Short mmCIF file of C-alpha atoms in Angstrom, two decimals:
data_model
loop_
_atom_site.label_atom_id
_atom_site.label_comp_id
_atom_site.label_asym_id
_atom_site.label_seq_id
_atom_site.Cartn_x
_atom_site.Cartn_y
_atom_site.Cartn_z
CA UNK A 1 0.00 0.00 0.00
CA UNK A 2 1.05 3.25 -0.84
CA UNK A 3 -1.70 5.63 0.51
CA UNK A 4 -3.94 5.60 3.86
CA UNK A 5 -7.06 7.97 4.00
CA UNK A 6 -9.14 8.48 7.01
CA UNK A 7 -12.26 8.12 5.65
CA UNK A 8 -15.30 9.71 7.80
CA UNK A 9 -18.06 8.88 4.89
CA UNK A 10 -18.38 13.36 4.38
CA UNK A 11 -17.35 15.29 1.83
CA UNK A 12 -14.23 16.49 2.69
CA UNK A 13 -12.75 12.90 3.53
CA UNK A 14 -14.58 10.99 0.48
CA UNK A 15 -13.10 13.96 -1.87
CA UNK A 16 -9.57 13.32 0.15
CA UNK A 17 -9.83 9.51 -1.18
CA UNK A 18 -10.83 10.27 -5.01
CA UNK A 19 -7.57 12.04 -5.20
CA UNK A 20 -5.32 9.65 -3.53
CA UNK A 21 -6.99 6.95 -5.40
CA UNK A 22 -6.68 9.58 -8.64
CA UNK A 23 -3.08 9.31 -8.14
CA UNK A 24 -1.98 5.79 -6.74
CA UNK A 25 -4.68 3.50 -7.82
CA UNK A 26 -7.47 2.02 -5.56
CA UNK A 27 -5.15 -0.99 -5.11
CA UNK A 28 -2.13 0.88 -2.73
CA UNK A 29 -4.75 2.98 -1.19
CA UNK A 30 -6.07 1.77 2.12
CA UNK A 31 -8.96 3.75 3.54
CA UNK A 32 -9.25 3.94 7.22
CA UNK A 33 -12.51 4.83 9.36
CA UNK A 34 -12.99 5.42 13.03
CA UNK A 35 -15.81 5.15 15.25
CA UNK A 36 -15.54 7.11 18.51
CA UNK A 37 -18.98 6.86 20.34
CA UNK A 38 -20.48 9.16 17.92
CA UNK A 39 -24.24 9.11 18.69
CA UNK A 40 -25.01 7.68 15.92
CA UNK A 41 -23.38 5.28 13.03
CA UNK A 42 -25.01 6.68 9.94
CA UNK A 43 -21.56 8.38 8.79
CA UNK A 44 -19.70 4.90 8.92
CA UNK A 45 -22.13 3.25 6.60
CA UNK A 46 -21.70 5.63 4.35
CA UNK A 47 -17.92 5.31 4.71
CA UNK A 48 -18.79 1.88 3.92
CA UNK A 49 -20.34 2.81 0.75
CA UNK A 50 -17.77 5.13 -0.34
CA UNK A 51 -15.33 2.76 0.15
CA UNK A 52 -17.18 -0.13 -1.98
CA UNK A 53 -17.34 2.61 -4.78
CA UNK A 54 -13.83 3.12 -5.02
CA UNK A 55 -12.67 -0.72 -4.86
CA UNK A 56 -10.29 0.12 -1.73
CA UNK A 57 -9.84 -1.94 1.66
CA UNK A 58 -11.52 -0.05 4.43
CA UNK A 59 -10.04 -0.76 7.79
CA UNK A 60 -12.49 0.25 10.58
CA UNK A 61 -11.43 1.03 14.01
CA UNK A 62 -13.29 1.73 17.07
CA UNK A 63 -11.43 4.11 19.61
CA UNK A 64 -15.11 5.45 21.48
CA UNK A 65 -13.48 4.20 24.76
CA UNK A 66 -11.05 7.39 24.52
CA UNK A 67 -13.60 9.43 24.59
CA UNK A 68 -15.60 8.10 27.74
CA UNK A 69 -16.00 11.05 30.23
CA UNK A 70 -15.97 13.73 27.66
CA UNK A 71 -18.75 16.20 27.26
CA UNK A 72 -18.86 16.45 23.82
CA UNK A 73 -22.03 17.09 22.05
CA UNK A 74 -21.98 14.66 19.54
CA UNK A 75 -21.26 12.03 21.37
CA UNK A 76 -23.45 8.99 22.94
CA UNK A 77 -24.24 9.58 26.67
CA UNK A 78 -23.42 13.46 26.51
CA UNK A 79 -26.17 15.79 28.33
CA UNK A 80 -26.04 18.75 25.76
CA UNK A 81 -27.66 19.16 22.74
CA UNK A 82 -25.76 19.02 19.20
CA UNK A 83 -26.62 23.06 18.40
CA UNK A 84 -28.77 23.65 15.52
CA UNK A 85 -27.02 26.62 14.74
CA UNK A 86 -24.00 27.89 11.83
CA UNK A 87 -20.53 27.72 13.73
CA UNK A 88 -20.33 31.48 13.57
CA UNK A 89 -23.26 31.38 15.91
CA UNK A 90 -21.80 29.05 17.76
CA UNK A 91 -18.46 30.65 18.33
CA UNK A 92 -20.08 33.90 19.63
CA UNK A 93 -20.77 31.95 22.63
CA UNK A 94 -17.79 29.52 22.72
CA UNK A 95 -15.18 32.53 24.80
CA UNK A 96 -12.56 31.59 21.92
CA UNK A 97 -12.61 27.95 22.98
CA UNK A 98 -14.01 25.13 19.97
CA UNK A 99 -17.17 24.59 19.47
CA UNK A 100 -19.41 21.80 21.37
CA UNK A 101 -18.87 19.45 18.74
CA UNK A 102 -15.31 19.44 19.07
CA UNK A 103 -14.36 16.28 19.82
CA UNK A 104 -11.19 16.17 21.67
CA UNK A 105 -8.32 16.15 19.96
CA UNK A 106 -9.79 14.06 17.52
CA UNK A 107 -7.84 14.88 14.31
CA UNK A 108 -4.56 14.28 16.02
CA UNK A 109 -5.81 10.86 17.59
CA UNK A 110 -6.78 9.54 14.17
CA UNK A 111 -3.87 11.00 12.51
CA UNK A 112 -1.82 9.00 15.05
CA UNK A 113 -3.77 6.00 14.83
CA UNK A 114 -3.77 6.25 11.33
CA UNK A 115 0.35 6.78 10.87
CA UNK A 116 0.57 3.20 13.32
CA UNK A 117 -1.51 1.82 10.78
CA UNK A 118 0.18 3.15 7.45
CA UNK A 119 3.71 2.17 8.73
CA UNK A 120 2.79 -1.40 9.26
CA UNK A 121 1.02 -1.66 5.77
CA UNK A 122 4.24 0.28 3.96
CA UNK A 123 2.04 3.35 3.31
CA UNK A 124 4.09 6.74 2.55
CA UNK A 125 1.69 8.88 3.17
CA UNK A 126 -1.75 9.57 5.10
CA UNK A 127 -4.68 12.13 3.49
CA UNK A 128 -6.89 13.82 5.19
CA UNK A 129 -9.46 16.41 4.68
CA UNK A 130 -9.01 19.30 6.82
CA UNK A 131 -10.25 22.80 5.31
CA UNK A 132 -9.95 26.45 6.09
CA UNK A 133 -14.07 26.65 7.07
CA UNK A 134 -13.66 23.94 9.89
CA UNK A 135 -10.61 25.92 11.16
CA UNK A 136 -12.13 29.47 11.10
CA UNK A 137 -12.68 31.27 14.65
CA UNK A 138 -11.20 28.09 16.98
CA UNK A 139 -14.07 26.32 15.86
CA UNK A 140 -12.32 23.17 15.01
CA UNK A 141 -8.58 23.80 16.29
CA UNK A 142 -7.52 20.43 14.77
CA UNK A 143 -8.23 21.36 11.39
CA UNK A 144 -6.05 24.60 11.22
CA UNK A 145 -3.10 24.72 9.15
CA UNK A 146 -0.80 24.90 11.36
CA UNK A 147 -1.86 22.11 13.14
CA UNK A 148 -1.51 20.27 10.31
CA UNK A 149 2.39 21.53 9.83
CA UNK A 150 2.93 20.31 13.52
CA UNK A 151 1.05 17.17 13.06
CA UNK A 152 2.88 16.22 9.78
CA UNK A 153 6.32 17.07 11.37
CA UNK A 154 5.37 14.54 14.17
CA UNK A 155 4.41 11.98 12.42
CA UNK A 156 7.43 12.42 9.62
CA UNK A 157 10.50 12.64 12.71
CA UNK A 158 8.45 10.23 15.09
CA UNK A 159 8.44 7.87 12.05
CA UNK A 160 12.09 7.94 11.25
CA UNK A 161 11.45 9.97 8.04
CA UNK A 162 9.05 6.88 7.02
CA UNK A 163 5.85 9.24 6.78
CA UNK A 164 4.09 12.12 6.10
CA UNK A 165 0.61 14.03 6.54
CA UNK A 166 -1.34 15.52 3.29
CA UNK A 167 -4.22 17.85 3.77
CA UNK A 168 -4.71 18.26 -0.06
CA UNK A 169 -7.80 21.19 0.86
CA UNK A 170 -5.89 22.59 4.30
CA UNK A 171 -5.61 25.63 1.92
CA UNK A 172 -9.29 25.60 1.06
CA UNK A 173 -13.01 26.59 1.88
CA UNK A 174 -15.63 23.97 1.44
CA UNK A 175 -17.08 25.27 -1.64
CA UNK A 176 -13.77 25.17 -2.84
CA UNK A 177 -13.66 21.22 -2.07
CA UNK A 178 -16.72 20.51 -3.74
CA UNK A 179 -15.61 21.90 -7.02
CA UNK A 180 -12.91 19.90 -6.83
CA UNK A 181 -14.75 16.79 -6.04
CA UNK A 182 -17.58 17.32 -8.57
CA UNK A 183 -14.14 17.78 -11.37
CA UNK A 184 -13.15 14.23 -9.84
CA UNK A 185 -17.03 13.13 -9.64
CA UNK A 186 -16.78 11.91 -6.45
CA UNK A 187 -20.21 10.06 -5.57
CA UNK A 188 -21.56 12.92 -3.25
CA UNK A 189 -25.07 11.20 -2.89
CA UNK A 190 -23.21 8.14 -0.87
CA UNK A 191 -21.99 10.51 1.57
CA UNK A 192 -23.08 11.49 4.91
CA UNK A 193 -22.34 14.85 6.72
CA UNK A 194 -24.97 15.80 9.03
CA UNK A 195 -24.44 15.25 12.75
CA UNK A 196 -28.09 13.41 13.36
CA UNK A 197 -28.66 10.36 11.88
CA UNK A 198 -31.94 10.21 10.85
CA UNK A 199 -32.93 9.50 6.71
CA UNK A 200 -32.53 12.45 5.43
CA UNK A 201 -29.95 15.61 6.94
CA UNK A 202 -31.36 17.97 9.34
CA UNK A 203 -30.58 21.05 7.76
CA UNK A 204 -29.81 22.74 10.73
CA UNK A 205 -26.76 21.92 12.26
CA UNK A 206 -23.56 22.95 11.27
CA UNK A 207 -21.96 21.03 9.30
CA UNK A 208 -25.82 20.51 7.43
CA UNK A 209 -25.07 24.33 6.92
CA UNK A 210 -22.35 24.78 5.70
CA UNK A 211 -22.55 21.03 3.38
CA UNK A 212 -25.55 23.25 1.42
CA UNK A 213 -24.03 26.23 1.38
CA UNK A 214 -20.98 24.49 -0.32
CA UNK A 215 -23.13 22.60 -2.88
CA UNK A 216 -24.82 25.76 -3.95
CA UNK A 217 -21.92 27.96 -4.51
CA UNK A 218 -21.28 25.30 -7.13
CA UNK A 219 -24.51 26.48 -8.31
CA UNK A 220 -26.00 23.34 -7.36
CA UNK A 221 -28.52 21.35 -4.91
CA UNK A 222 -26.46 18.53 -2.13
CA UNK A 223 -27.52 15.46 -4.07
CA UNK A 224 -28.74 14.28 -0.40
CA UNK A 225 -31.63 17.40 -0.03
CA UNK A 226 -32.74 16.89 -3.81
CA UNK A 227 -36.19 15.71 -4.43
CA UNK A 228 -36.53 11.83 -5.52
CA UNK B 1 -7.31 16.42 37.18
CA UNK B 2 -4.29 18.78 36.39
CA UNK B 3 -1.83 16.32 34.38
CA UNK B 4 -2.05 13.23 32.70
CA UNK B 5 1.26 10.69 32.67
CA UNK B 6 1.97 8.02 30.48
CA UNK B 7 2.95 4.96 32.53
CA UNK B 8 4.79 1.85 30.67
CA UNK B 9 5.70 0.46 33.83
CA UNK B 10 9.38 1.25 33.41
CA UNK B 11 11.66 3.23 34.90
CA UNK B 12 11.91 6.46 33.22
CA UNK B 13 7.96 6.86 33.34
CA UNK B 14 7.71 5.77 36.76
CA UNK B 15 10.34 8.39 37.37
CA UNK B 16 8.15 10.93 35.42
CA UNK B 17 5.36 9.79 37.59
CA UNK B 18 7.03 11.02 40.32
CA UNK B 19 7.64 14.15 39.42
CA UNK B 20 4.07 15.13 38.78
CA UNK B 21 3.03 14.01 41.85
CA UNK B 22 5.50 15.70 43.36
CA UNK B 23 4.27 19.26 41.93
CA UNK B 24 0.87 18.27 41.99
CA UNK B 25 -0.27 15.79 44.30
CA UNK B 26 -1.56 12.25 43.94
CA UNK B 27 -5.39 13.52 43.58
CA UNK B 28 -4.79 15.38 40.93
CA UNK B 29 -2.63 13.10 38.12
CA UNK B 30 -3.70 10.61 36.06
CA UNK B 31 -1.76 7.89 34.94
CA UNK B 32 -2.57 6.00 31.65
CA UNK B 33 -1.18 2.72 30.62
CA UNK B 34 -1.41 1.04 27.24
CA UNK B 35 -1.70 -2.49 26.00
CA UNK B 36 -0.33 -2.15 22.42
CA UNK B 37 0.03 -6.11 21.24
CA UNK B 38 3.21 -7.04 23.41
CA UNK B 39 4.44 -10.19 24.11
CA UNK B 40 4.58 -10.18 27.63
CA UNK B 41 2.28 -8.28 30.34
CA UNK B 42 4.59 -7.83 32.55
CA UNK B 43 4.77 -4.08 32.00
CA UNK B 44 1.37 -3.73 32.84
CA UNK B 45 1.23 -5.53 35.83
CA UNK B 46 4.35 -3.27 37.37
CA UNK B 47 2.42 0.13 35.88
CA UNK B 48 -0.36 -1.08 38.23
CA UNK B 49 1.73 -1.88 41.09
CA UNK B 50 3.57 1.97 40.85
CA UNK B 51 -0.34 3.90 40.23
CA UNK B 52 -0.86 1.93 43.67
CA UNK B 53 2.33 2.78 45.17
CA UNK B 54 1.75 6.54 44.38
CA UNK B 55 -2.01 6.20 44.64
CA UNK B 56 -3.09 7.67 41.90
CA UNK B 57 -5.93 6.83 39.39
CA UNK B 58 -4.67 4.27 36.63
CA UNK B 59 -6.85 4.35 33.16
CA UNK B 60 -5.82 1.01 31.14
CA UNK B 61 -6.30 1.32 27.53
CA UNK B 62 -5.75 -1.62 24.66
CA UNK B 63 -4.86 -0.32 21.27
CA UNK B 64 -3.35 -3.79 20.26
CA UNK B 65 -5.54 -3.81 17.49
CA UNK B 66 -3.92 -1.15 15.88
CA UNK B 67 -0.58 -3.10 15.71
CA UNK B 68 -2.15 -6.10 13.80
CA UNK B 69 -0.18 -6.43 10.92
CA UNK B 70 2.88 -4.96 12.16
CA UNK B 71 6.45 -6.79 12.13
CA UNK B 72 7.94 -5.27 15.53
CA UNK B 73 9.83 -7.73 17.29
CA UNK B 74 8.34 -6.98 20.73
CA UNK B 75 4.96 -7.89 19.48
CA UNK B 76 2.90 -10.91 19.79
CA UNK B 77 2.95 -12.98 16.65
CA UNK B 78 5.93 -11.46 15.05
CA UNK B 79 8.38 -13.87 13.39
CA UNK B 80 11.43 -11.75 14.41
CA UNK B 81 12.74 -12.71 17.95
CA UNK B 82 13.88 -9.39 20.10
CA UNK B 83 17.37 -8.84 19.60
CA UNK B 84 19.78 -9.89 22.25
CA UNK B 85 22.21 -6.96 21.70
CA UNK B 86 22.74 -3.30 22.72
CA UNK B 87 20.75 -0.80 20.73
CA UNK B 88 24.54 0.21 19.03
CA UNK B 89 25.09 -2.91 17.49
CA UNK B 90 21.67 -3.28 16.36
CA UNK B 91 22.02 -0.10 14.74
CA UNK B 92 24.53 -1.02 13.06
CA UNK B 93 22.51 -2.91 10.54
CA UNK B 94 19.22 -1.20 10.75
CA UNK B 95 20.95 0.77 7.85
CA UNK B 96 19.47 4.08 9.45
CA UNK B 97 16.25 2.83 10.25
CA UNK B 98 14.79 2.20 13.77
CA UNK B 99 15.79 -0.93 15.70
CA UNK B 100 13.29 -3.65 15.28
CA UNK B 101 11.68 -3.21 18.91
CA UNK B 102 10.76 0.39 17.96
CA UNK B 103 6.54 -0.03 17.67
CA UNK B 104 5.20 1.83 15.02
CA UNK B 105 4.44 5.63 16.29
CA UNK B 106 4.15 4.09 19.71
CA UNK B 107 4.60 7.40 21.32
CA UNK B 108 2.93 9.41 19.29
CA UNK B 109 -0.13 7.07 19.01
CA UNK B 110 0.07 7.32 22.87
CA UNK B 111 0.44 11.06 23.60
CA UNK B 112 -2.20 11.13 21.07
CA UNK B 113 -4.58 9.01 23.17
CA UNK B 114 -3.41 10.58 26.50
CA UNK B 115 -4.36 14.00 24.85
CA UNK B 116 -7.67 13.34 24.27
CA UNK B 117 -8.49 11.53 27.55
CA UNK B 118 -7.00 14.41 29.56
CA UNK B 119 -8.80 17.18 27.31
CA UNK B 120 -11.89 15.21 28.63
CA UNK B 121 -10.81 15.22 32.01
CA UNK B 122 -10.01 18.74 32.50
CA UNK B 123 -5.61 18.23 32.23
CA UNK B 124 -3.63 20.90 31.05
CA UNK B 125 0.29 18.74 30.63
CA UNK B 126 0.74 15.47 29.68
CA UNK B 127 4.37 14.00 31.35
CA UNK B 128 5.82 11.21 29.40
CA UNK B 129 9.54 10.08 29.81
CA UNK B 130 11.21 10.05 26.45
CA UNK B 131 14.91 10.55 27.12
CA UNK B 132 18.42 11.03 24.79
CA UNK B 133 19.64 7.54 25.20
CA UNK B 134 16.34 6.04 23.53
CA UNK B 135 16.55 8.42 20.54
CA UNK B 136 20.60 8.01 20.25
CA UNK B 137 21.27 7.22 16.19
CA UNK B 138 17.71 6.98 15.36
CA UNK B 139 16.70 3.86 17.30
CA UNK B 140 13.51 5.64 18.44
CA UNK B 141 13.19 7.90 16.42
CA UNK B 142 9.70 9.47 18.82
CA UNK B 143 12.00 10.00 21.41
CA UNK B 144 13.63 12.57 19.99
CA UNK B 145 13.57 16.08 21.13
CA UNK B 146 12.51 17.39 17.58
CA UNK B 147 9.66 15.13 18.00
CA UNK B 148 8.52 15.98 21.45
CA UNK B 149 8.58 19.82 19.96
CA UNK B 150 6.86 18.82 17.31
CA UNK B 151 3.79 16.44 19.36
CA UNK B 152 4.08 19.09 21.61
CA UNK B 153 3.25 22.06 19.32
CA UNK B 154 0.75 19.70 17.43
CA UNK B 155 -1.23 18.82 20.52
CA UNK B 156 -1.10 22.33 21.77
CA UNK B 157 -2.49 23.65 18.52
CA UNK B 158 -4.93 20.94 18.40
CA UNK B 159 -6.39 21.17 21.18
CA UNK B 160 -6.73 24.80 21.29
CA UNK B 161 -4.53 26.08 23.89
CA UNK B 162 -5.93 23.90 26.24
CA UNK B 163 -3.12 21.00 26.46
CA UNK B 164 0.13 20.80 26.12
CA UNK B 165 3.16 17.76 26.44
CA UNK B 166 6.26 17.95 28.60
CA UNK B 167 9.09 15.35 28.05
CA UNK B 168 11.35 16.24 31.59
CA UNK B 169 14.10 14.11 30.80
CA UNK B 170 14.38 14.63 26.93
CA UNK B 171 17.91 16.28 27.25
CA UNK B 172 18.90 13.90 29.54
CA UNK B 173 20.16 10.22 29.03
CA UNK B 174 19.30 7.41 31.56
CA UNK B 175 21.66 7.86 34.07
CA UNK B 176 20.86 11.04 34.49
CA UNK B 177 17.00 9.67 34.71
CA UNK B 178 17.86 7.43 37.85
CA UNK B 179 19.67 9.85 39.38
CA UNK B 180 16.53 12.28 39.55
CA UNK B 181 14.92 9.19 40.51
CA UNK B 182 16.93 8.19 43.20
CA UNK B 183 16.57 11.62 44.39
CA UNK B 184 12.60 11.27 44.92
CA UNK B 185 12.77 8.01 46.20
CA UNK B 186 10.98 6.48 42.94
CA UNK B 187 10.27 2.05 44.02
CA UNK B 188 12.54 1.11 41.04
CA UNK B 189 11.92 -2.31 42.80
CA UNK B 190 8.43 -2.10 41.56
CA UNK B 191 9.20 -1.41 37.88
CA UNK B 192 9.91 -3.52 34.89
CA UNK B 193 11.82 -2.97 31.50
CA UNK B 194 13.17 -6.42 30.48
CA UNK B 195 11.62 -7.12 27.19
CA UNK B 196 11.19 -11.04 27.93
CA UNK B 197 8.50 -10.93 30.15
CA UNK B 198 10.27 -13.43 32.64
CA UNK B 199 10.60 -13.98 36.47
CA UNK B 200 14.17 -12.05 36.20
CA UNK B 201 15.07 -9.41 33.86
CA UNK B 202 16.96 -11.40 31.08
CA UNK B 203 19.53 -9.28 31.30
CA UNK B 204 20.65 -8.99 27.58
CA UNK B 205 18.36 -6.93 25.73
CA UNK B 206 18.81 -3.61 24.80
CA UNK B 207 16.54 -2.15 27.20
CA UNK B 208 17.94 -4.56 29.65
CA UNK B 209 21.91 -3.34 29.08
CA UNK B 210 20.95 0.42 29.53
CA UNK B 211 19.09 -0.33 32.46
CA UNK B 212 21.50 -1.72 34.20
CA UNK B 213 23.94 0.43 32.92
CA UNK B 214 22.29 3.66 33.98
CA UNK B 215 22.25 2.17 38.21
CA UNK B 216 25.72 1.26 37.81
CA UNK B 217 26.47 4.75 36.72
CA UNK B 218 24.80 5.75 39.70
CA UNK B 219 26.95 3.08 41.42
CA UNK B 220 24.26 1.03 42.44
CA UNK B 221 23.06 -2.48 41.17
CA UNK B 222 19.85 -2.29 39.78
CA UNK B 223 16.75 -3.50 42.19
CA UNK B 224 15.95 -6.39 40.26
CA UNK B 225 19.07 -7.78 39.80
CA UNK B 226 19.92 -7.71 43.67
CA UNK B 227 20.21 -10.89 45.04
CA UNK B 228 16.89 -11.61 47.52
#
């Protein structure tokens, strides 16, 4: 194997695998998904589906016992609500700190888990699909660029020079992704972003938000709120 | 819970141990041990014993699953046996490469870990006791103090502002460990290192040699070796 992709079933992370698979072949790219108590599965089954579209080995992982004790929204067992509002909302009441949906440290744990992973399979490199809108305000502090700079040079020196991190879209907004997704056709309607997991997205939460709002500044409608 | 410290069992985290309950009390560190595939459990029965000794809280974690697959000599179902040298000769065919015992990431898979359990439990430092000897000539290559800046800056980052990682002993080699060891008393008696997970230490391994090497610089046999 050449490539590993963490591979949350969204757009960013399904868009992050047509390009590795784009340039190594679906045959040295292993995909890699995580399941950390998230309240509920939906996303995983669709990085189930993503996966089967592509032809690539999906490894699936579950680390939710990390995570016991945190307060994290989207997580099983937590007391609060996942907000139904945009993350600028949000942040005017987060005091500079992430959002409630933050869920610690997450990005660097599967980054880590994912470079254990990739040096026992022979991988080179890891994707993942970080973007300038999750990083804006604090909201998601793993998704910043220079996290990712850190991250990579961790995982490059802790590896002996074995390894490194790719954020293909670290330099990019959402809208931005999509474009380049719809160039690579990624299969957008297998995909799952919203943080409920009911049949169809709620709309309302933010990453619903902000999954629409990316869709139609390609002048289009998510395949996922289009009528049958 | 103020700090969170990565316990192996051994003696330079035990000796880390000691120092954050020195500055911050028993009540308010939490020690984490991992189970990561390894052929023996001998480790984790002496990281028990020292949480005891101390009295602090002891969180057990298994990410063996994450190793399946690897070919590290120190893990369970490898077909390598673990070298019966000194890390120098061993590097001398490792052709630049880590020494065959090094587990993929380890550290950084575990300061990953540790950082999100402490973000959920309120720590602001994570202690773990990487040290010069370990990352002499690239043997482990996450021992390094470029890699402890770089974890360090990558959890900070990542976690925003809330966390960060100190490495006490990272400019220090093992003697130098014991010695601050020695000076707080730490129950080296209680600790394990030896690689075999036998009654005795076996003596010849590489973790073995510099363990008994760093007492005898401090002109003292090492605990286990003394005769009962």
């Amino acid at each position: 194997m050449k490539a590993l992709v963490l591979c949350s079933g969204g757009v960013d992370s399904t868009t992050c695998l047509a390009k590795a698979v784009e340039k190594y072949g679906a045959d040295e790219v292993l995909a890699l998904s995580v399941g950390y108590g998230q309240k509920h599965s939906r996303e995983l089954t669709a990085a189930r589906a993503v996966a089967e579209y592509y032809g690539v080995t999906l490894r699936s992982l579950d680390l939710s016992s990390l995570f016991e004790g945190s307060d994290c929204s989207l997580l099983k067992g937590a007391d609060e609500e996942i907000p139904k509002e945009s993350y600028a909302e949000q942040l005017k009441k987060t005091d500079g700190k992430p959002v409630s949906t933050y869920v610690p440290f997450r990005n660097g744990l599967f980054l880590a888990s994912a470079a254990s992973i990739a040096l026992s399979h022979g991988c080179e490199v890891i994707y993942y699909g970080a973007h300038s809108d999750d990083a804006a305000g604090n909201a998601y502090p793993d998704c910043s660029s220079e996290f990712n700079e850190a991250i990579n040079r961790a995982v490059y020196l802790g590896s002996g020079g074995q390894l490194s991190v790719t954020a293909p879209f670290i330099g990019m907004n959402k809208a931005q992704v999509v474009a380049e997704g719809l160039k690579l056709k990624v299969p957008y309607q297998l995909t799952w972003s919203c943080y409920e997991g009911k049949d169809k997205p709620c709309g309302l939460c933010g990453t619903c938000r902000d999954r629409a709002a990316a869709f139609l500044a390609n002048g289009m409608v998510d395949p996922l709120l289009q009528e049958d």
